[in-house]
Short mmCIF file of C-alpha atoms in Angstrom, two decimals:
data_model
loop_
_atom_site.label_atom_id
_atom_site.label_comp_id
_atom_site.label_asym_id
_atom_site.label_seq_id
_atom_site.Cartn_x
_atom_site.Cartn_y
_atom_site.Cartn_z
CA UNK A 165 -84.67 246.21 -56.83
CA UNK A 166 -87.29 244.00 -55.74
CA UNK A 167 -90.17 246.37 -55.31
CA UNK A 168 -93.33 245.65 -56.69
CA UNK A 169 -94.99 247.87 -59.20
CA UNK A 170 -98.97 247.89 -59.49
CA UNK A 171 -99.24 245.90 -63.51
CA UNK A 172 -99.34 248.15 -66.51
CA UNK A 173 -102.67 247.74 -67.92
CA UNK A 174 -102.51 246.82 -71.85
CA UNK A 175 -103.51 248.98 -74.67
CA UNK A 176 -104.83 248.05 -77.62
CA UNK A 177 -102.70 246.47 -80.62
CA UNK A 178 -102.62 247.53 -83.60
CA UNK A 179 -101.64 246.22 -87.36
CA UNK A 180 -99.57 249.10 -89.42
CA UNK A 181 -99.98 249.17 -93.28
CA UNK A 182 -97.68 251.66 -94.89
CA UNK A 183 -97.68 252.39 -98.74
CA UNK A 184 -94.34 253.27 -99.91
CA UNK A 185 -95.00 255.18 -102.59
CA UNK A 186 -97.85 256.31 -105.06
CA UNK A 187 -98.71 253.26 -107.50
CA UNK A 188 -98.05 250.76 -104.42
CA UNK A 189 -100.01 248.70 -102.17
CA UNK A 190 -100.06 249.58 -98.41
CA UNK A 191 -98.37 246.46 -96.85
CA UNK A 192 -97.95 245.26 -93.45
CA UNK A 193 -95.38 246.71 -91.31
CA UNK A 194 -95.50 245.62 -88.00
CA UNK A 195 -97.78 246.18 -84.69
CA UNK A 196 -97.81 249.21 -82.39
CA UNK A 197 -100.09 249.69 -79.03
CA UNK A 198 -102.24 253.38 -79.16
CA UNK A 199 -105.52 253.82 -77.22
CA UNK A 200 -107.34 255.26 -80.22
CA UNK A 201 -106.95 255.53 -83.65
CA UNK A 202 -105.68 259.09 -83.84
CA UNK A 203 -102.47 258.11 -81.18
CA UNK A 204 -102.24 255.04 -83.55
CA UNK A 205 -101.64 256.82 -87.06
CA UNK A 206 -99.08 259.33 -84.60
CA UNK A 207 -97.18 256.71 -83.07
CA UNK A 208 -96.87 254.80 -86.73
CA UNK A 209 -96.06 258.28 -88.48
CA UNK A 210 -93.08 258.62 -85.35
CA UNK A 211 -92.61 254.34 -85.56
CA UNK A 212 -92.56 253.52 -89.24
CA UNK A 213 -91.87 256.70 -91.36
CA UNK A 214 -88.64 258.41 -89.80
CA UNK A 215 -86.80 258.11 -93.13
CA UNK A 216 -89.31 258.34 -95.65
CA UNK A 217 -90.54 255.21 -96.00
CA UNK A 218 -94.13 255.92 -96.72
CA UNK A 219 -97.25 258.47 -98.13
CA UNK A 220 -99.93 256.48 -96.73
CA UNK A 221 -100.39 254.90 -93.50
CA UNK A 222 -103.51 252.36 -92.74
CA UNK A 223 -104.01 251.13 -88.91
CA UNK A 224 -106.36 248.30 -87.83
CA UNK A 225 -106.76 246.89 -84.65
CA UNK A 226 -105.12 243.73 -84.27
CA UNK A 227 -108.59 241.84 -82.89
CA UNK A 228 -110.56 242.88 -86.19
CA UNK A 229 -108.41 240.95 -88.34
CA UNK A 230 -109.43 237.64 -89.19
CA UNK A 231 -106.18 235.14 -90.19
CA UNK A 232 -106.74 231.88 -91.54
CA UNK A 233 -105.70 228.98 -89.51
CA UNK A 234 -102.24 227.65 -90.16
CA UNK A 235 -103.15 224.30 -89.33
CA UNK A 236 -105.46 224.25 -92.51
CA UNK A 237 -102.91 224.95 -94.63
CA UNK A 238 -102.54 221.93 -96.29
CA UNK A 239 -106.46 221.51 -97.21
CA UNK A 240 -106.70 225.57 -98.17
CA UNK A 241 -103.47 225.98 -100.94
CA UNK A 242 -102.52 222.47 -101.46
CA UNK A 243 -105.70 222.09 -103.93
CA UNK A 244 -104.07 225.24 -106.04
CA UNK A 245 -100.81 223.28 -106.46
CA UNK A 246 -102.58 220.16 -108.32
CA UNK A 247 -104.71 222.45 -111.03
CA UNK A 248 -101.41 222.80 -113.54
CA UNK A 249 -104.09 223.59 -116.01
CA UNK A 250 -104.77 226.97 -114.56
CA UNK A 251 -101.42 228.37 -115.20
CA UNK A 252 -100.69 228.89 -119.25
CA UNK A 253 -97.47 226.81 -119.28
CA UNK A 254 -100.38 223.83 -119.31
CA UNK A 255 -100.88 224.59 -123.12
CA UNK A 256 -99.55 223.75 -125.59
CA UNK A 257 -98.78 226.47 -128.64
CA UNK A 258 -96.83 225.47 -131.44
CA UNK A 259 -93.94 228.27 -131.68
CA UNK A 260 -94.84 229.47 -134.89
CA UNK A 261 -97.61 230.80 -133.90
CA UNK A 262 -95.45 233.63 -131.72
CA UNK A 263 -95.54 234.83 -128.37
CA UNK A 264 -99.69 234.35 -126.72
CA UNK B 2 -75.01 239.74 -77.31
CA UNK B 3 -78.01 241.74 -76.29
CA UNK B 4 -79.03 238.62 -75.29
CA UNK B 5 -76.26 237.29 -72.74
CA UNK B 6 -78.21 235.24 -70.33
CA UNK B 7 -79.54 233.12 -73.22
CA UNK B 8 -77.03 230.94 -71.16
CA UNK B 9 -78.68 230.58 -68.44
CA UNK B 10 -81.97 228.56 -70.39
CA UNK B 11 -83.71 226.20 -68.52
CA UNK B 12 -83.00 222.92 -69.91
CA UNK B 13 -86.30 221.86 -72.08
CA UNK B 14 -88.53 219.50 -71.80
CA UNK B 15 -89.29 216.86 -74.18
CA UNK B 16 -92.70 216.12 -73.43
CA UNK B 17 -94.36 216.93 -77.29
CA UNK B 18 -95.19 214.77 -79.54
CA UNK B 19 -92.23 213.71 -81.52
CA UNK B 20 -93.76 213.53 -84.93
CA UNK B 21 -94.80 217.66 -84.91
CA UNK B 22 -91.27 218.11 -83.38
CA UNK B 23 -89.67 216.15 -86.27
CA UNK B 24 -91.73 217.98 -88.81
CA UNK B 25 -91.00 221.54 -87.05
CA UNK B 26 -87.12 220.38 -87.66
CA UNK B 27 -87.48 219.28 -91.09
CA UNK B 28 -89.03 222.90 -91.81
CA UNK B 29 -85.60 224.65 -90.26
CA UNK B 30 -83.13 222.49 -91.96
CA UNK B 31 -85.20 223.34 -94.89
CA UNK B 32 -84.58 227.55 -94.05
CA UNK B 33 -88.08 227.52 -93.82
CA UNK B 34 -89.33 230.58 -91.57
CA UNK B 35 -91.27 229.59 -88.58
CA UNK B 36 -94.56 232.57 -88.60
CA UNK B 37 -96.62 233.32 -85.10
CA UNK B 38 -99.27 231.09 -85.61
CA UNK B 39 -97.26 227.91 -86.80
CA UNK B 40 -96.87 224.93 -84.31
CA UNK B 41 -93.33 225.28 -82.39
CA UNK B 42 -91.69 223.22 -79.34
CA UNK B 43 -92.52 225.33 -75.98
CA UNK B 44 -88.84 225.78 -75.71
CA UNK B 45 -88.48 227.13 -78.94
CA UNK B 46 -91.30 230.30 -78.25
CA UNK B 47 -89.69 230.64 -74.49
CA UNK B 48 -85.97 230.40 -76.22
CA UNK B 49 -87.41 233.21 -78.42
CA UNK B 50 -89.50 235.10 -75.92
CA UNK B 51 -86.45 235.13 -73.54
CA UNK B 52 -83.66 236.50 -75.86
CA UNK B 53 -86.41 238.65 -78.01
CA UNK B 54 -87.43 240.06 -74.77
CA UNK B 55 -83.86 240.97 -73.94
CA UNK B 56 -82.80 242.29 -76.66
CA UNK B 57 -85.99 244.88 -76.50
CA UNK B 58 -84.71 245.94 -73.19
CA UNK B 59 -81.40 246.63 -74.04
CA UNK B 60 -82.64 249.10 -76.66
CA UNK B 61 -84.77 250.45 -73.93
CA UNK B 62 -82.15 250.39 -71.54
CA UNK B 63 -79.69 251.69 -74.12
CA UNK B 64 -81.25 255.11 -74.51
CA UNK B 65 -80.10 255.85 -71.11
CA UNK B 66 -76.25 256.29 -71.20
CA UNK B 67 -76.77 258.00 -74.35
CA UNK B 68 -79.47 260.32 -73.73
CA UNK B 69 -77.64 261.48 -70.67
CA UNK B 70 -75.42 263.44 -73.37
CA UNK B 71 -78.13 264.87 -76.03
CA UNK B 72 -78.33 268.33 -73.86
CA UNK B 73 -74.48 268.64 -73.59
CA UNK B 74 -73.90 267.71 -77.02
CA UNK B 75 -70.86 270.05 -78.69
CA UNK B 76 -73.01 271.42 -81.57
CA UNK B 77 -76.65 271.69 -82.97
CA UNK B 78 -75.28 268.95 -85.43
CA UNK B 79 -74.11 265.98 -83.24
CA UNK B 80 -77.29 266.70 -80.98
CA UNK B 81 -79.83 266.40 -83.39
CA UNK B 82 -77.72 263.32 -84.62
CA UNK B 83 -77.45 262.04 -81.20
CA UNK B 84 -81.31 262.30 -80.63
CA UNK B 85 -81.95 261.04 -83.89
CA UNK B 86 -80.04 257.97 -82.51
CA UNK B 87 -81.97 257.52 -79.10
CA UNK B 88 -84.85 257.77 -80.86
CA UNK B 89 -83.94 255.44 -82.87
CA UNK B 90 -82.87 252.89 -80.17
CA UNK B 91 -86.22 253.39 -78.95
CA UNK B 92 -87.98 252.68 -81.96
CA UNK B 93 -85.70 249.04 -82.48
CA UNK B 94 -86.77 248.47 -78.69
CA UNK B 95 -90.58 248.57 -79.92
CA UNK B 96 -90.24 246.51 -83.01
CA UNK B 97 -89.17 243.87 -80.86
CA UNK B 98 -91.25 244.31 -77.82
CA UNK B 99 -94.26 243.66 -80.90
CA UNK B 100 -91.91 240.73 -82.14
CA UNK B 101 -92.29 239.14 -78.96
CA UNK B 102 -95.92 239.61 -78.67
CA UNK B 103 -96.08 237.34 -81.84
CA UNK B 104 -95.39 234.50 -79.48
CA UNK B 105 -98.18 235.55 -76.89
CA UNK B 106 -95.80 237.36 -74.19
CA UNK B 107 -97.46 241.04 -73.44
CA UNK B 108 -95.45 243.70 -73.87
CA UNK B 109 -96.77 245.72 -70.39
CA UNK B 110 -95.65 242.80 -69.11
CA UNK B 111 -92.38 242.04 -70.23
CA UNK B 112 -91.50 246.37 -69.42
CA UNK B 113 -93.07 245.45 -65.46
CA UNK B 114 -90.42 242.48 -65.78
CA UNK B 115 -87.57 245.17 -66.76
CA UNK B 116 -88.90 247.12 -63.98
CA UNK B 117 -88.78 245.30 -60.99
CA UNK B 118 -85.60 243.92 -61.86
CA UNK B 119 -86.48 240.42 -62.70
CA UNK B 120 -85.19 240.57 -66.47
CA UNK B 121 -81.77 240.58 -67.84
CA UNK B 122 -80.30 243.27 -70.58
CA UNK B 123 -77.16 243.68 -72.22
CA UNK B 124 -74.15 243.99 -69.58
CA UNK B 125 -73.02 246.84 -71.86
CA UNK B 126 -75.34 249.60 -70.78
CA UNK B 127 -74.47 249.53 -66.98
CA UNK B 128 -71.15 251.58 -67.84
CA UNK B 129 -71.22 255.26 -67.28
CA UNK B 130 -70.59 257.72 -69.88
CA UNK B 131 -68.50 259.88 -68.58
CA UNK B 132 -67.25 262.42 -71.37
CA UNK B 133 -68.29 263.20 -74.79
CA UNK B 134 -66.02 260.78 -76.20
CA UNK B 135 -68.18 258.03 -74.86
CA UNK B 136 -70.73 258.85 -77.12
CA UNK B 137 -68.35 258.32 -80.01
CA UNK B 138 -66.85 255.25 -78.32
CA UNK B 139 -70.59 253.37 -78.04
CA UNK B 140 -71.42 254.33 -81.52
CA UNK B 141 -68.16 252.84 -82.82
CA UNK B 142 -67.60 250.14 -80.64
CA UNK B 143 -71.14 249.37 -78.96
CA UNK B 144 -73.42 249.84 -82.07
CA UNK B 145 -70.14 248.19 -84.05
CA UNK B 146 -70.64 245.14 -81.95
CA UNK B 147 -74.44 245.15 -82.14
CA UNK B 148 -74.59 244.96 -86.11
CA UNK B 149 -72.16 242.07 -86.05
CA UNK B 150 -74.55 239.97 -83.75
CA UNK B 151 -77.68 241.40 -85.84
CA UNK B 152 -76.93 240.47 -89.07
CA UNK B 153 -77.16 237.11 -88.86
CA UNK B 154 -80.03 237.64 -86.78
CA UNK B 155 -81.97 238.59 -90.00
CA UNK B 156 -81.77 235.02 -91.15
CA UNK B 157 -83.35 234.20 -87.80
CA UNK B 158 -85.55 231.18 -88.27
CA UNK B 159 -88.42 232.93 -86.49
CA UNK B 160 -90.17 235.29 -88.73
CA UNK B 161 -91.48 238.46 -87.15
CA UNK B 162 -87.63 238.35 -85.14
CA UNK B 163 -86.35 238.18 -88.04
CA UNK B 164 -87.96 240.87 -90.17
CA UNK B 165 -88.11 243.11 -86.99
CA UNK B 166 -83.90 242.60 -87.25
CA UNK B 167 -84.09 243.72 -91.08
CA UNK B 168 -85.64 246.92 -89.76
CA UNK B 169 -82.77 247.14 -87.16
CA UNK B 170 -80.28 246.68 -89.62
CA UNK B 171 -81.09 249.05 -92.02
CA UNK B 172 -80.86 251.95 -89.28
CA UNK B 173 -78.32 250.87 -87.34
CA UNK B 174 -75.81 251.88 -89.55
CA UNK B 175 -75.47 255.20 -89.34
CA UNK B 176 -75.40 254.58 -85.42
CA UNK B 177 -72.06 253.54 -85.58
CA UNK B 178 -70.92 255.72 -88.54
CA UNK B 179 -71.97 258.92 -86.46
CA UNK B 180 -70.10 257.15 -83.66
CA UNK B 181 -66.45 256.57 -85.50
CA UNK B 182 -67.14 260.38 -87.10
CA UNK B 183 -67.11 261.42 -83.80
CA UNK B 184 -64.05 259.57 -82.29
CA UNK B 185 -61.86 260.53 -85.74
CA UNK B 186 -62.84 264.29 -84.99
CA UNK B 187 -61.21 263.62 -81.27
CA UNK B 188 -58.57 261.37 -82.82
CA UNK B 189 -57.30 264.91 -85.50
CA UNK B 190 -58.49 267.31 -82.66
CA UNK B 191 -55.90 268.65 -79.92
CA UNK B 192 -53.36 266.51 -77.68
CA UNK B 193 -56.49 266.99 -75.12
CA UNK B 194 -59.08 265.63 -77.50
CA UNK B 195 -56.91 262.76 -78.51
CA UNK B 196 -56.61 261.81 -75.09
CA UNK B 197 -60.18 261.78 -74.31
CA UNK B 198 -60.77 260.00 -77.45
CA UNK B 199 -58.31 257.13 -76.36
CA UNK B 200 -59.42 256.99 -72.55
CA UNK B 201 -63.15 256.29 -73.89
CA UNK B 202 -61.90 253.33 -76.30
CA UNK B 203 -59.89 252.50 -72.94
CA UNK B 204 -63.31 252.05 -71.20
CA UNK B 205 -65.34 250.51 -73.55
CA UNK B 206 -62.89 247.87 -75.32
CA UNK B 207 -63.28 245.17 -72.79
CA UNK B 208 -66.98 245.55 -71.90
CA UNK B 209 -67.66 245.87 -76.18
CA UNK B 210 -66.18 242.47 -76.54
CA UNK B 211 -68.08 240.92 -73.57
CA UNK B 212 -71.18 241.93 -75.36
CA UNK B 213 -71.00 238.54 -77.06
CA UNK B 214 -71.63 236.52 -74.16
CA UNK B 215 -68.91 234.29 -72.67
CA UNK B 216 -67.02 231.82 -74.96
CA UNK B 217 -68.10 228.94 -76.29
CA UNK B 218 -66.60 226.76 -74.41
CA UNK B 219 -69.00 227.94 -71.26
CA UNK B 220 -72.25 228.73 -73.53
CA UNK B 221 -73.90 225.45 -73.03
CA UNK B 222 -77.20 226.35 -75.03
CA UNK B 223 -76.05 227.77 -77.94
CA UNK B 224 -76.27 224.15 -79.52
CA UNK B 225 -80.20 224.32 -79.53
CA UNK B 226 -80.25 227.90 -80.56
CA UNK B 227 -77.91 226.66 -83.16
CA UNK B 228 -80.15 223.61 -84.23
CA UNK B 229 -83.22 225.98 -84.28
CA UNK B 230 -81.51 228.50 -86.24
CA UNK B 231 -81.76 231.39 -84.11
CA UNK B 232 -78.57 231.53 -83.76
CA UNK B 233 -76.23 231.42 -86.41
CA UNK B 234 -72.42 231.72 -85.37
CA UNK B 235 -71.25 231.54 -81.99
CA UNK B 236 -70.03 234.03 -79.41
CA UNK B 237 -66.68 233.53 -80.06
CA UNK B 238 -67.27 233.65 -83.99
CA UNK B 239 -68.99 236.64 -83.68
CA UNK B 240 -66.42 237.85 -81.51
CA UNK B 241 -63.65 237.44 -83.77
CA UNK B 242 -65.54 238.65 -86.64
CA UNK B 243 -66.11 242.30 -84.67
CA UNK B 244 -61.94 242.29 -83.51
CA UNK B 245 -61.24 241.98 -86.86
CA UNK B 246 -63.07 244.23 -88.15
CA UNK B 247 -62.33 247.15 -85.34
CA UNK B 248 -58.25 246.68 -85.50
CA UNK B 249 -57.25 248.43 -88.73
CA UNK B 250 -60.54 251.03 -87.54
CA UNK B 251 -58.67 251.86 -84.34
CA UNK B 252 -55.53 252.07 -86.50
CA UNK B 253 -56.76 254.49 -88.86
CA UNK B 254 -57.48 256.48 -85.87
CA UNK B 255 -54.06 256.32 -84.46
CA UNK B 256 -55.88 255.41 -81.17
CA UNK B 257 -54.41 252.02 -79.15
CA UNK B 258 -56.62 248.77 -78.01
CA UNK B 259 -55.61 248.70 -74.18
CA UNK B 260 -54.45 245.24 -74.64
CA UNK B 261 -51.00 244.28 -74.13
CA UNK B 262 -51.30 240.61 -75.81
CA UNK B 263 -53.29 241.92 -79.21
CA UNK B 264 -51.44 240.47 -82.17
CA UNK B 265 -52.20 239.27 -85.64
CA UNK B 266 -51.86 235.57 -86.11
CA UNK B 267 -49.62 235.35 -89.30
CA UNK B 268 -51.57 231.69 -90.87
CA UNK B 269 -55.21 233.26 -90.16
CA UNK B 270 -54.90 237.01 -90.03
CA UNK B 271 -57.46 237.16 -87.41
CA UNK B 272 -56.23 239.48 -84.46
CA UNK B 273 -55.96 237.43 -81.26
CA UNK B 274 -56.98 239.41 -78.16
CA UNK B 275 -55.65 238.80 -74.55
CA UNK B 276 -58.00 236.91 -71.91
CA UNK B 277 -60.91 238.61 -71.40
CA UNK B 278 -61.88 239.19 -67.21
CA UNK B 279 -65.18 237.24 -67.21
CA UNK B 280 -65.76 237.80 -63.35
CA UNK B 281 -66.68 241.21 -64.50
CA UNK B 282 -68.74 239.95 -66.81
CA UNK B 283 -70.51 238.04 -64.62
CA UNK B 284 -70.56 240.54 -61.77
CA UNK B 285 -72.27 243.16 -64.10
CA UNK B 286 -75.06 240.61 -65.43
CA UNK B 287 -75.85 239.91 -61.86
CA UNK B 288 -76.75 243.80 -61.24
CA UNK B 289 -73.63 244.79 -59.53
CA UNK B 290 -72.33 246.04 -62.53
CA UNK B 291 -71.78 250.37 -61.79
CA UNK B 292 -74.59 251.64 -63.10
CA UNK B 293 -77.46 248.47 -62.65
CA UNK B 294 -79.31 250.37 -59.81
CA UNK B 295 -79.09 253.63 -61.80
CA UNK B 296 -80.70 252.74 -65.10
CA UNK B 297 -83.33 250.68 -63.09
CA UNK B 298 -84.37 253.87 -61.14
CA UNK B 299 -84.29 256.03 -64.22
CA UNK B 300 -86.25 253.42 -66.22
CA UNK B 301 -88.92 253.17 -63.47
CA UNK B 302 -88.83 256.86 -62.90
CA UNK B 303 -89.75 257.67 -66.73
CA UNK B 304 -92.23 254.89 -66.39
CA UNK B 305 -94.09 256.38 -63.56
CA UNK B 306 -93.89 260.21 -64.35
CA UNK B 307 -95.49 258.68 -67.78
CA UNK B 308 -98.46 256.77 -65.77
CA UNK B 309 -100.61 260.65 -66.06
CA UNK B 310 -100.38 260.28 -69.99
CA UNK B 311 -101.24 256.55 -70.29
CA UNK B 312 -104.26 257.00 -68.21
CA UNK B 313 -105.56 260.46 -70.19
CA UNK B 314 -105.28 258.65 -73.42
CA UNK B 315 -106.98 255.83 -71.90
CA UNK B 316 -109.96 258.38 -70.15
CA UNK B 317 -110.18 259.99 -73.67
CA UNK B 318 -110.64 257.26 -75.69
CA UNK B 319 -112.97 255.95 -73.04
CA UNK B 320 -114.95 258.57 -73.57
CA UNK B 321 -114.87 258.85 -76.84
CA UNK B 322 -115.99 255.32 -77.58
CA UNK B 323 -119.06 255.73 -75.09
CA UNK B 324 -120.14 259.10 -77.35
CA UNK B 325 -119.52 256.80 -80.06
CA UNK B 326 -122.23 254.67 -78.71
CA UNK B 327 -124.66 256.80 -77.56
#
């Protein structure tokens, strides 16, 4: 029970995009680990698509993508929220002029 | 659940700053979903880390019992059903082990934990299977149980958990459909059959319903699990919920629940069960449970006889990246 096994060593993460079906975006499905690409599309073909759930598959490593920080939330969207006039409910169009 | 030695938490310290702590709880009363990069109390990302992890090794773990049947299957059709399942269990095991790695736990490390014994898994998969109709009994009964704990899971405050649970869900289904196909073939099958059938749903009635972690009463940190959202309904909520739902099942298959004191309450309709022997429960969670030391060894066995293909990928893509950079 208590014997001590040498540490796995880690293998890369990856990010899984998967794109449904033709017409679609790929979107993320979740993370898998794979040495190299090649294992990675395999193990997300074996992972993700066992009942037909996508056409196309897309892996990145994890490290390459670049997230914006959660913590600047407030100063990145918040300024979107305040700028009604960029949405077309903002105007104004008497209804006899029909649907613009 | 998968998850039984949630109860066992370490009581958490309150040593954050109260404001972010008062904001994180404004954002779960408000069914907001908490992501991997959001701020969260330490005791919130071990809380989930812990149970997360658990529940990963219990699909791990769960292969075994069943995979010990796929080559004695009784036709081409239940095996490749059968290994459609383990495979499936497998897959479930690493959508959470990546779950968990949302909230900076490695998953090589959280397997070595599994390995040298130092993490916990659901008591249910240290029962034998002994004849086919076990297979049929942990489909109907095991992965019966499972989906009634998992469901509510999907509404899990924290994010990737949650949409990893979704995932779950969706496949789990036909886990336990496959499982109650089985036990109604041995249910309508010969006096012999029958009897099997009923011997299996002897074995695993008990341990099914101990799958949902003692009752409330003893469960002293479901309240913060509760408060955080992780959790949902409680053990014995849950527990009800899955009796209910398996009486009229066992019914249909003109099987019998080995309890003596099962009864339907005539104001609530729920079906009362007897008292359930929680020293079992508690002796099998502590690894003395009959097949703790087994599922360990295989486990670490598959683990090891694996090590030559970990370290080939690794060497190739080694030395592919060097060529790369030549």
């Amino acid at each position: 029970m208590n014997k001590t096994l040498k540490a796995t060593p880690p293998v890369q993460l990856w990010e899984v995009f998967i794109r449904s079906r033709s017409g679609l975006a790929h979107k993320h499905v979740g993370s898998l680990h794979a040495e190299d690409a090649e294992l990675a599309l395999q193990a997300a073909r074996n992972l993700f698509t066992r009942r037909g759930e996508g056409l196309s598959i897309w892996v990145v490593p994890s490290h390459l993508i670049v997230a914006s920080d959660p913590s600047e939330k407030g100063m990145l969207f918040e300024p979107a929220l305040s700028k009604a006039y960029r949405h077309p409910t903002f105007y104004n169009v008497p209804e006899e002029v029909g649907h613009m | 659940m998968y998850t039984q030695a949630l109860n066992d938490l370490p009581t958490p310290h309150n040593l954050e700053d109260a404001e972010k702590m008062a904001n994180f709880q404004t954002r779960i009363d408000s069914e907001d979903r908490i992501e991997a990069n959001d701020w969260m109390p330490e005791a919130y990302r071990r809380t989930l880390v812990r149970q997360i992890s658990q529940h990963a090794h219990s699909e791990i773990i769960g292969q075994l019992p069943e995979g010990a049947w796929i080559t004695r299957a009784p036709s081409l059709r239940r095996k490749a059903a059968l290994l459609a399942k383990v495979q499936d269990e497998c897959g479930h095991g690493l959508y959470l082990y990546a779950a968990a790695e949302t909230l900076n736990a490695s998953r090589e490390a959280l397997m070595d934990q599994l390995m040298e014994g130092k993490a916990k898994y659901s008591s249910i998969f240290n029962y034998p299977t002994m004849t086919w109709a076990d297979i049929g009994a942990i489909g109907w009964l095991v992965d019966g149980a499972a989906i009634m704990n998992q469901i509510p899971l999907c509404r899990c405050s924290y994010g990737p958990y949650a949409r990893a649970m979704i995932r779950v869900c969706k496949e789990e289904s036909f886990h336990q459909r496959q499982g109650f196909e089985i036990m109604m073939t041995l249910a309508k099958g010969s006096a012999r059959q029958k009897a099997m059938a009923q011997d299996a749903l002897n074995r695993w009635w008990w341990p099914s319903l101990m799958m949902f972690g003692p009752p409330d009463t003893d469960s002293q940190h479901s309240d913060q699990s509760t408060r955080w959202k992780i959790k949902r309904f409680s053990n014995d909520e849950l527990r009800q919920k899955f009796v209910d739902a398996t009486v009229p099942q066992a019914q249909f298959l003109g099987l019998t629940l080995p309890d003596p004191d099962l009864r339907q309450d005539e104001v609530t309709g729920n079906w009362m069960y007897g008292e359930i022997d929680w020293e079992e429960f508690k002796q099998v969670i502590a690894g003395n449970g009959p097949c703790n030391q087994d599922r360990l060894a295989s486990r670490r066995k598959a683990h090891e006889e694996g090590a030559w293909v970990r370290e080939a990928a690794a060497a190739y893509a080694a030395r592919q990246a060097s060529r790369h950079a030549a």
